[in-house]
Structure formats: structure tokens, C-alpha cells
Amino acid sequence: MALVLLNPHAQGGRAARRIPALRAWLAAHAPDAQLAAPEALQDSVALLHSRPEGTRVVVVGGDGTLNRWLPALLARRLSVGLVPMGSGNDSARALGVYGLPWAQALTLALQGPAQAIDTGLAQWCDLQGHTHDTPFVSSLTAGFDSAVGLRALNGPSGLRGLPRYLWATLHELIHLRHWDLTLHLDGQLKHQGLSLFASSLNTPTFGSGMPAVPHAQLADGQLDALLAGPFGRLGTLLMLPRLLIGRHLGHPQIACWPYRQLDIACAQGVPVAADGEYLGQARQVRIHCQANSLPMVRR
């Protein structure tokens, strides 16, 4: 029996309004499916851990929802469909389900064949010396884009999606910071010095549709590192339109490399976020590509 698991906090709580319509649709079209929308994260995780390995779970939410449930989805080797009801939805874009009417997305999520995709695993050390393991589907960011993500999470409730990220970006420019980062890719030193950000992409977009690595693929056995060197406020502001249309990769201060293992070091600590969810300050981050680790329905 498939489990349709909705995050009632997705879209600032607006996803919960879909529960009656989802319940009615399932009663008419998939009466064997179970619908659940626990308020607490631990209750959702417990439900996922109770599922037999390989069974279908339909995630109703966005990138943050998928990220919070990802450890359990991976541990139980569950087959996952996605009905996008989030703010960012970059995973949904890469899966080809973004923009579908929810009923069509739900039909596909329940009935479509699942194909194994890659995920990333970030092992990071915070400023207190504690270590954490954080898997992700879409992106792991370090620096400016993580600071933007945190600001977006606390932004105006009336702004959604890309406009919310643009608002956060412009406000973060006022407090523009750089971090002294050292990057090793697959054991080779690639960069050392002041940087605006260093991100890891599994999907072509992040930040609600910004084509950060347009050539990225979900199932190619590798991730892509995106590095931005030092930019002033004006330079950052001028780069933003290029980022929005995917024309930033030719800039001399921007570099992009494929990898299987990425190590980021920052003695003073750098803000990090996974799938748009702020994690904290990290001194060391090691990111592995977990090839073919998550069966997901693609369109």
C-alpha cells in the first residue's frame, strides 16, 4: 500500500489546505493509498521507518520536505514520487514534475516507474567540533547562497518562490561577506582564497529555479561544484542577471567542476545549507556523491 505523506508546514502552511481535496481524490482514484500529514517531524520519520523496503511513498511538499525525510527514505530504500508543494521546488524541476496540476503529479507519483538517482552526503563539522551527516537531493551550499537561503526562510510571507530569493539576495548584498575557503576535488587542490560561495549541485537549478549548473544531471554518478571568487557589491549585483539565465559560467571569477568527493575547509566557519535548509556554520565539509541511491519517479 502506497503512503501519501504531506508536510502540513510546506509553503508556509498552505499545503495543509490541500488535505481535503487529496483525501477525496484518493478515495475516488487510489482507495488503497494511505494519506498522512503529521504535524511533527519525528512522527513523519516514524511512519517512513515503518514502511517495508521498496514500497512507494509519495512526498507532498518541496525541497525542504524531501530533505528532512531523506535519511529515512534512504535507510528504508523506499521508492519515491513527488508532488511539488514547496517554495523552491528545484528537485521537482529536475524530475520534470514542476508545474503539473497536483492531481496529475499525484497520479504520476503513485503509478509511474521509479528510476535510481544520485544523492549527495555532506559530512560536516560545526564550530563546536560536533560532526553531522546531512544527505541532500538538489544542492549543498556554502557561503553567500546559504546566507541568502537563511534570509529567504525568514523573509516576507507574501513573497514566494524566486521573488522571495531575489528579495533575500538583494538584502544580503547590504551585508556582503566573503570566506577564506580551501577546496579539494577528488583529492586535488582546486582553490584557496577569498570566495563568495562554494556550492555543490545535483540538479541544474537551485534557489527556486536559478540555473546554477545547467548541465547537471540527476543520475550521472557525479555532482558539480560551483565556485564564485571575490565579488564586490556591484559585481555581485551585475552577476545576478547572468545567473538567472544561466550565462554566468563564462565569467573569470566563476568555476565549475564535476566531482565524486569535495572537501571544503574554512577556519573561521562558513554558513552551509542543504536543499535550501540552513544547517549552521561549518569549518570542514566533505561531500560524497551517492550514486544510484534513491529510486524516484521521473517524467
Short mmCIF file of C-alpha atoms in Angstrom, two decimals:
data_model
loop_
_atom_site.label_atom_id
_atom_site.label_comp_id
_atom_site.label_asym_id
_atom_site.label_seq_id
_atom_site.Cartn_x
_atom_site.Cartn_y
_atom_site.Cartn_z
CA MET A 1 0.00 0.00 0.00
CA ALA A 2 1.38 3.38 -1.02
CA LEU A 3 1.82 6.13 1.56
CA VAL A 4 0.98 9.71 0.57
CA LEU A 5 2.85 11.82 3.12
CA LEU A 6 2.13 15.55 3.20
CA ASN A 7 4.11 18.16 5.08
CA PRO A 8 1.44 20.48 6.54
CA HIS A 9 4.09 23.19 7.05
CA ALA A 10 5.15 23.33 3.37
CA GLN A 11 4.51 26.60 1.54
CA GLY A 12 4.23 28.36 4.88
CA GLY A 13 1.37 26.07 5.91
CA ARG A 14 -0.63 26.49 2.71
CA ALA A 15 -0.04 22.87 1.68
CA ALA A 16 -2.30 21.74 4.54
CA ARG A 17 -5.26 23.31 2.75
CA ARG A 18 -4.97 20.57 0.10
CA ILE A 19 -5.67 17.75 2.57
CA PRO A 20 -9.47 17.54 1.97
CA ALA A 21 -9.02 17.59 -1.81
CA LEU A 22 -6.25 14.98 -1.63
CA ARG A 23 -8.35 12.75 0.59
CA ALA A 24 -11.31 12.96 -1.80
CA TRP A 25 -9.12 12.30 -4.84
CA LEU A 26 -7.50 9.27 -3.23
CA ALA A 27 -10.87 7.86 -2.20
CA ALA A 28 -12.00 8.05 -5.82
CA HIS A 29 -8.81 7.02 -7.63
CA ALA A 30 -6.50 5.20 -5.21
CA PRO A 31 -8.53 3.91 -2.26
CA ASP A 32 -5.72 1.60 -1.12
CA ALA A 33 -3.31 4.51 -0.59
CA GLN A 34 -2.82 5.89 2.92
CA LEU A 35 -2.80 9.67 3.43
CA ALA A 36 -0.93 11.11 6.40
CA ALA A 37 0.05 14.65 7.39
CA PRO A 38 1.72 14.57 10.83
CA GLU A 39 2.49 17.91 12.42
CA ALA A 40 5.76 16.73 13.99
CA LEU A 41 8.84 15.71 12.03
CA GLN A 42 9.51 12.72 14.26
CA ASP A 43 6.04 11.33 13.51
CA SER A 44 6.63 11.56 9.75
CA VAL A 45 10.02 9.88 10.14
CA ALA A 46 8.49 7.10 12.25
CA LEU A 47 5.90 6.47 9.54
CA LEU A 48 8.63 6.19 6.92
CA HIS A 49 10.65 3.77 9.04
CA SER A 50 7.55 1.59 9.41
CA ARG A 51 7.25 1.05 5.65
CA PRO A 52 8.58 -2.17 4.09
CA GLU A 53 11.68 -1.71 1.94
CA GLY A 54 10.93 -0.79 -1.66
CA THR A 55 7.36 0.40 -1.13
CA ARG A 56 6.10 3.61 -2.72
CA VAL A 57 5.99 6.84 -0.74
CA VAL A 58 4.56 9.99 -2.29
CA VAL A 59 6.16 13.10 -0.79
CA VAL A 60 3.84 16.11 -0.90
CA GLY A 61 5.99 19.18 -0.26
CA GLY A 62 9.10 20.92 -1.52
CA ASP A 63 12.87 20.62 -1.37
CA GLY A 64 12.97 21.18 2.38
CA THR A 65 10.37 18.47 2.99
CA LEU A 66 12.27 16.00 0.85
CA ASN A 67 15.49 16.90 2.65
CA ARG A 68 14.05 16.37 6.14
CA TRP A 69 12.69 12.94 5.21
CA LEU A 70 15.65 11.90 3.06
CA PRO A 71 17.61 9.99 5.75
CA ALA A 72 14.60 7.73 6.36
CA LEU A 73 13.83 7.36 2.64
CA LEU A 74 17.41 6.25 2.01
CA ALA A 75 17.64 4.00 5.06
CA ARG A 76 14.43 2.14 4.16
CA ARG A 77 15.26 2.10 0.41
CA LEU A 78 11.81 3.42 -0.38
CA SER A 79 10.54 4.23 -3.87
CA VAL A 80 9.63 7.91 -4.01
CA GLY A 81 7.20 10.03 -6.00
CA LEU A 82 6.99 13.78 -5.56
CA VAL A 83 4.01 16.14 -5.66
CA PRO A 84 5.61 19.60 -5.57
CA MET A 85 4.08 21.90 -2.98
CA GLY A 86 7.09 23.86 -1.77
CA SER A 87 8.75 27.23 -2.14
CA GLY A 88 11.87 26.20 -4.06
CA ASN A 89 10.89 23.01 -5.94
CA ASP A 90 14.29 22.55 -7.60
CA SER A 91 14.11 18.78 -7.16
CA ALA A 92 10.71 18.82 -8.85
CA ARG A 93 12.16 20.80 -11.75
CA ALA A 94 14.91 18.23 -12.25
CA LEU A 95 12.39 15.37 -12.07
CA GLY A 96 10.16 17.04 -14.67
CA VAL A 97 7.11 17.34 -12.40
CA TYR A 98 7.25 21.05 -11.56
CA GLY A 99 4.24 22.94 -12.91
CA LEU A 100 1.99 19.89 -13.20
CA PRO A 101 -1.51 20.19 -11.71
CA TRP A 102 -1.36 18.40 -8.37
CA ALA A 103 -3.79 15.65 -9.45
CA GLN A 104 -1.64 14.85 -12.48
CA ALA A 105 1.53 14.91 -10.37
CA LEU A 106 -0.13 12.64 -7.81
CA THR A 107 -1.19 10.14 -10.48
CA LEU A 108 2.36 10.01 -11.81
CA ALA A 109 3.84 9.77 -8.31
CA LEU A 110 1.62 6.78 -7.48
CA GLN A 111 1.80 4.92 -10.78
CA GLY A 112 4.99 5.98 -12.55
CA PRO A 113 8.09 3.76 -12.62
CA ALA A 114 10.93 4.81 -10.34
CA GLN A 115 14.48 5.28 -11.61
CA ALA A 116 17.53 5.44 -9.35
CA ILE A 117 19.01 8.93 -8.98
CA ASP A 118 22.16 10.16 -7.23
CA THR A 119 22.11 11.96 -3.91
CA GLY A 120 24.82 13.80 -2.01
CA LEU A 121 26.04 13.20 1.52
CA ALA A 122 27.61 16.12 3.40
CA GLN A 123 29.69 15.21 6.44
CA TRP A 124 30.45 18.46 8.24
CA CYS A 125 32.00 19.75 11.43
CA ASP A 126 30.46 22.74 13.20
CA LEU A 127 32.20 25.47 15.24
CA GLN A 128 31.86 23.41 18.43
CA GLY A 129 33.62 20.42 16.87
CA HIS A 130 30.48 18.30 16.51
CA THR A 131 30.12 16.26 13.32
CA HIS A 132 26.92 15.85 11.29
CA ASP A 133 25.82 13.74 8.34
CA THR A 134 23.34 15.50 6.02
CA PRO A 135 22.15 13.93 2.76
CA PHE A 136 20.67 16.10 0.02
CA VAL A 137 18.95 15.74 -3.34
CA SER A 138 19.35 19.14 -5.02
CA SER A 139 22.17 21.20 -3.51
CA LEU A 140 24.62 21.80 -0.69
CA THR A 141 25.65 25.45 -0.46
CA ALA A 142 28.42 27.16 1.50
CA GLY A 143 28.77 30.93 1.80
CA PHE A 144 26.67 33.68 0.24
CA ASP A 145 23.94 31.42 -1.16
CA SER A 146 23.47 29.77 2.25
CA ALA A 147 23.16 33.19 3.87
CA VAL A 148 20.58 34.10 1.20
CA GLY A 149 18.69 30.89 1.93
CA LEU A 150 18.54 31.69 5.64
CA ARG A 151 17.32 35.21 4.91
CA ALA A 152 14.70 33.81 2.48
CA LEU A 153 13.38 31.44 5.15
CA ASN A 154 12.77 34.46 7.38
CA GLY A 155 11.51 36.70 4.57
CA PRO A 156 8.10 38.28 3.95
CA SER A 157 5.29 35.74 3.97
CA GLY A 158 3.70 37.36 0.92
CA LEU A 159 6.68 36.53 -1.30
CA ARG A 160 7.04 33.04 -2.74
CA GLY A 161 9.46 31.14 -4.94
CA LEU A 162 12.01 33.09 -6.98
CA PRO A 163 10.83 36.60 -5.92
CA ARG A 164 11.48 35.60 -2.30
CA TYR A 165 15.04 34.51 -3.15
CA LEU A 166 15.67 37.69 -5.11
CA TRP A 167 14.47 39.77 -2.17
CA ALA A 168 16.81 37.83 0.12
CA THR A 169 19.72 38.21 -2.32
CA LEU A 170 19.35 41.97 -2.55
CA HIS A 171 19.15 42.30 1.23
CA GLU A 172 22.19 40.05 1.72
CA LEU A 173 24.16 42.33 -0.61
CA ILE A 174 23.93 45.07 2.01
CA HIS A 175 25.93 42.84 4.38
CA LEU A 176 28.16 41.29 1.71
CA ARG A 177 30.73 38.87 3.15
CA HIS A 178 33.48 36.63 1.80
CA TRP A 179 35.01 33.48 3.28
CA ASP A 180 38.55 32.10 3.05
CA LEU A 181 37.85 28.68 1.51
CA THR A 182 40.09 25.80 0.52
CA LEU A 183 38.61 23.30 -1.94
CA HIS A 184 39.91 19.84 -2.81
CA LEU A 185 38.11 17.86 -5.52
CA ASP A 186 38.79 14.13 -5.61
CA GLY A 187 41.97 14.77 -3.62
CA GLN A 188 43.33 17.62 -5.78
CA LEU A 189 43.62 21.23 -4.61
CA LYS A 190 41.39 23.40 -6.81
CA HIS A 191 41.06 26.68 -4.92
CA GLN A 192 42.38 28.53 -1.91
CA GLY A 193 41.39 32.08 -1.03
CA LEU A 194 38.53 34.51 -0.54
CA SER A 195 35.27 33.27 -2.05
CA LEU A 196 31.69 34.43 -2.28
CA PHE A 197 30.37 30.88 -2.21
CA ALA A 198 31.14 27.24 -2.97
CA SER A 199 28.13 25.12 -3.84
CA SER A 200 27.51 21.53 -4.84
CA LEU A 201 24.71 20.82 -7.31
CA ASN A 202 22.96 17.58 -8.22
CA THR A 203 20.15 19.40 -10.06
CA PRO A 204 20.54 22.08 -12.75
CA THR A 205 18.87 24.74 -10.58
CA PHE A 206 18.86 26.00 -7.03
CA GLY A 207 17.25 28.93 -5.23
CA SER A 208 13.83 28.33 -6.82
CA GLY A 209 14.85 27.92 -10.43
CA MET A 210 18.21 29.69 -10.84
CA PRO A 211 20.12 27.63 -13.46
CA ALA A 212 23.35 27.46 -11.47
CA VAL A 213 24.72 24.38 -13.28
CA PRO A 214 22.51 23.98 -16.37
CA HIS A 215 24.30 20.79 -17.47
CA ALA A 216 23.90 18.95 -14.13
CA GLN A 217 22.15 15.58 -14.24
CA LEU A 218 20.44 13.60 -11.52
CA ALA A 219 21.82 10.20 -12.47
CA ASP A 220 25.33 10.60 -13.90
CA GLY A 221 27.26 9.29 -10.89
CA GLN A 222 28.77 12.66 -10.02
CA LEU A 223 27.99 16.06 -8.52
CA ASP A 224 29.07 19.50 -9.72
CA ALA A 225 30.98 22.08 -7.67
CA LEU A 226 30.26 25.75 -8.39
CA LEU A 227 32.71 28.31 -7.03
CA ALA A 228 32.41 32.11 -7.02
CA GLY A 229 35.56 34.07 -6.16
CA PRO A 230 35.59 37.51 -4.54
CA PHE A 231 32.97 39.94 -5.86
CA GLY A 232 32.14 43.45 -4.75
CA ARG A 233 28.54 44.58 -4.28
CA LEU A 234 28.32 45.95 -7.81
CA GLY A 235 29.93 42.86 -9.30
CA THR A 236 27.56 40.58 -7.40
CA LEU A 237 24.59 42.67 -8.48
CA LEU A 238 25.71 42.53 -12.13
CA MET A 239 26.26 38.77 -11.90
CA LEU A 240 22.71 38.08 -10.72
CA PRO A 241 21.01 38.61 -14.14
CA ARG A 242 23.59 36.28 -15.71
CA LEU A 243 22.87 33.65 -13.08
CA LEU A 244 19.13 33.93 -13.70
CA ILE A 245 19.60 32.97 -17.36
CA GLY A 246 22.48 30.54 -16.91
CA ARG A 247 25.14 32.76 -18.53
CA HIS A 248 27.45 33.06 -15.52
CA LEU A 249 29.76 30.10 -16.18
CA GLY A 250 31.99 32.02 -18.61
CA HIS A 251 32.91 34.64 -16.02
CA PRO A 252 36.59 34.52 -14.91
CA GLN A 253 35.58 34.58 -11.23
CA ILE A 254 33.26 31.59 -11.64
CA ALA A 255 34.46 27.98 -11.85
CA CYS A 256 32.57 24.70 -12.19
CA TRP A 257 33.95 21.16 -11.87
CA PRO A 258 32.41 17.66 -11.74
CA TYR A 259 33.47 15.51 -8.80
CA ARG A 260 32.77 12.47 -6.64
CA GLN A 261 34.27 13.86 -3.42
CA LEU A 262 34.58 17.53 -2.47
CA ASP A 263 36.33 18.86 0.64
CA ILE A 264 35.73 22.44 1.81
CA ALA A 265 37.73 23.95 4.67
CA CYS A 266 37.10 27.32 6.32
CA ALA A 267 38.94 28.13 9.55
CA GLN A 268 36.52 30.89 10.63
CA GLY A 269 33.42 28.91 9.70
CA VAL A 270 31.12 29.25 6.71
CA PRO A 271 27.30 29.07 6.64
CA VAL A 272 26.03 25.89 4.98
CA ALA A 273 22.60 24.81 3.77
CA ALA A 274 21.20 21.63 2.21
CA ASP A 275 18.33 21.80 -0.29
CA GLY A 276 17.70 25.37 0.87
CA GLU A 277 17.51 24.37 4.55
CA TYR A 278 20.00 26.27 6.71
CA LEU A 279 22.26 23.93 8.72
CA GLY A 280 24.68 26.22 10.59
CA GLN A 281 28.35 27.24 10.48
CA ALA A 282 30.91 24.67 9.34
CA ARG A 283 34.71 24.55 9.49
CA GLN A 284 35.04 21.35 7.46
CA VAL A 285 32.66 19.88 4.88
CA ARG A 286 33.20 16.64 2.96
CA ILE A 287 30.65 15.85 0.26
CA HIS A 288 30.31 12.45 -1.39
CA CYS A 289 28.22 11.52 -4.41
CA GLN A 290 25.97 8.59 -3.51
CA ALA A 291 25.38 7.16 -6.97
CA ASN A 292 22.04 5.48 -7.77
CA SER A 293 20.98 5.72 -4.13
CA LEU A 294 17.33 6.84 -4.34
CA PRO A 295 14.59 5.44 -6.61
CA MET A 296 12.40 8.36 -7.72
CA VAL A 297 9.63 8.80 -10.27
CA ARG A 298 10.73 10.97 -13.19
CA ARG A 299 8.77 12.39 -16.09
#
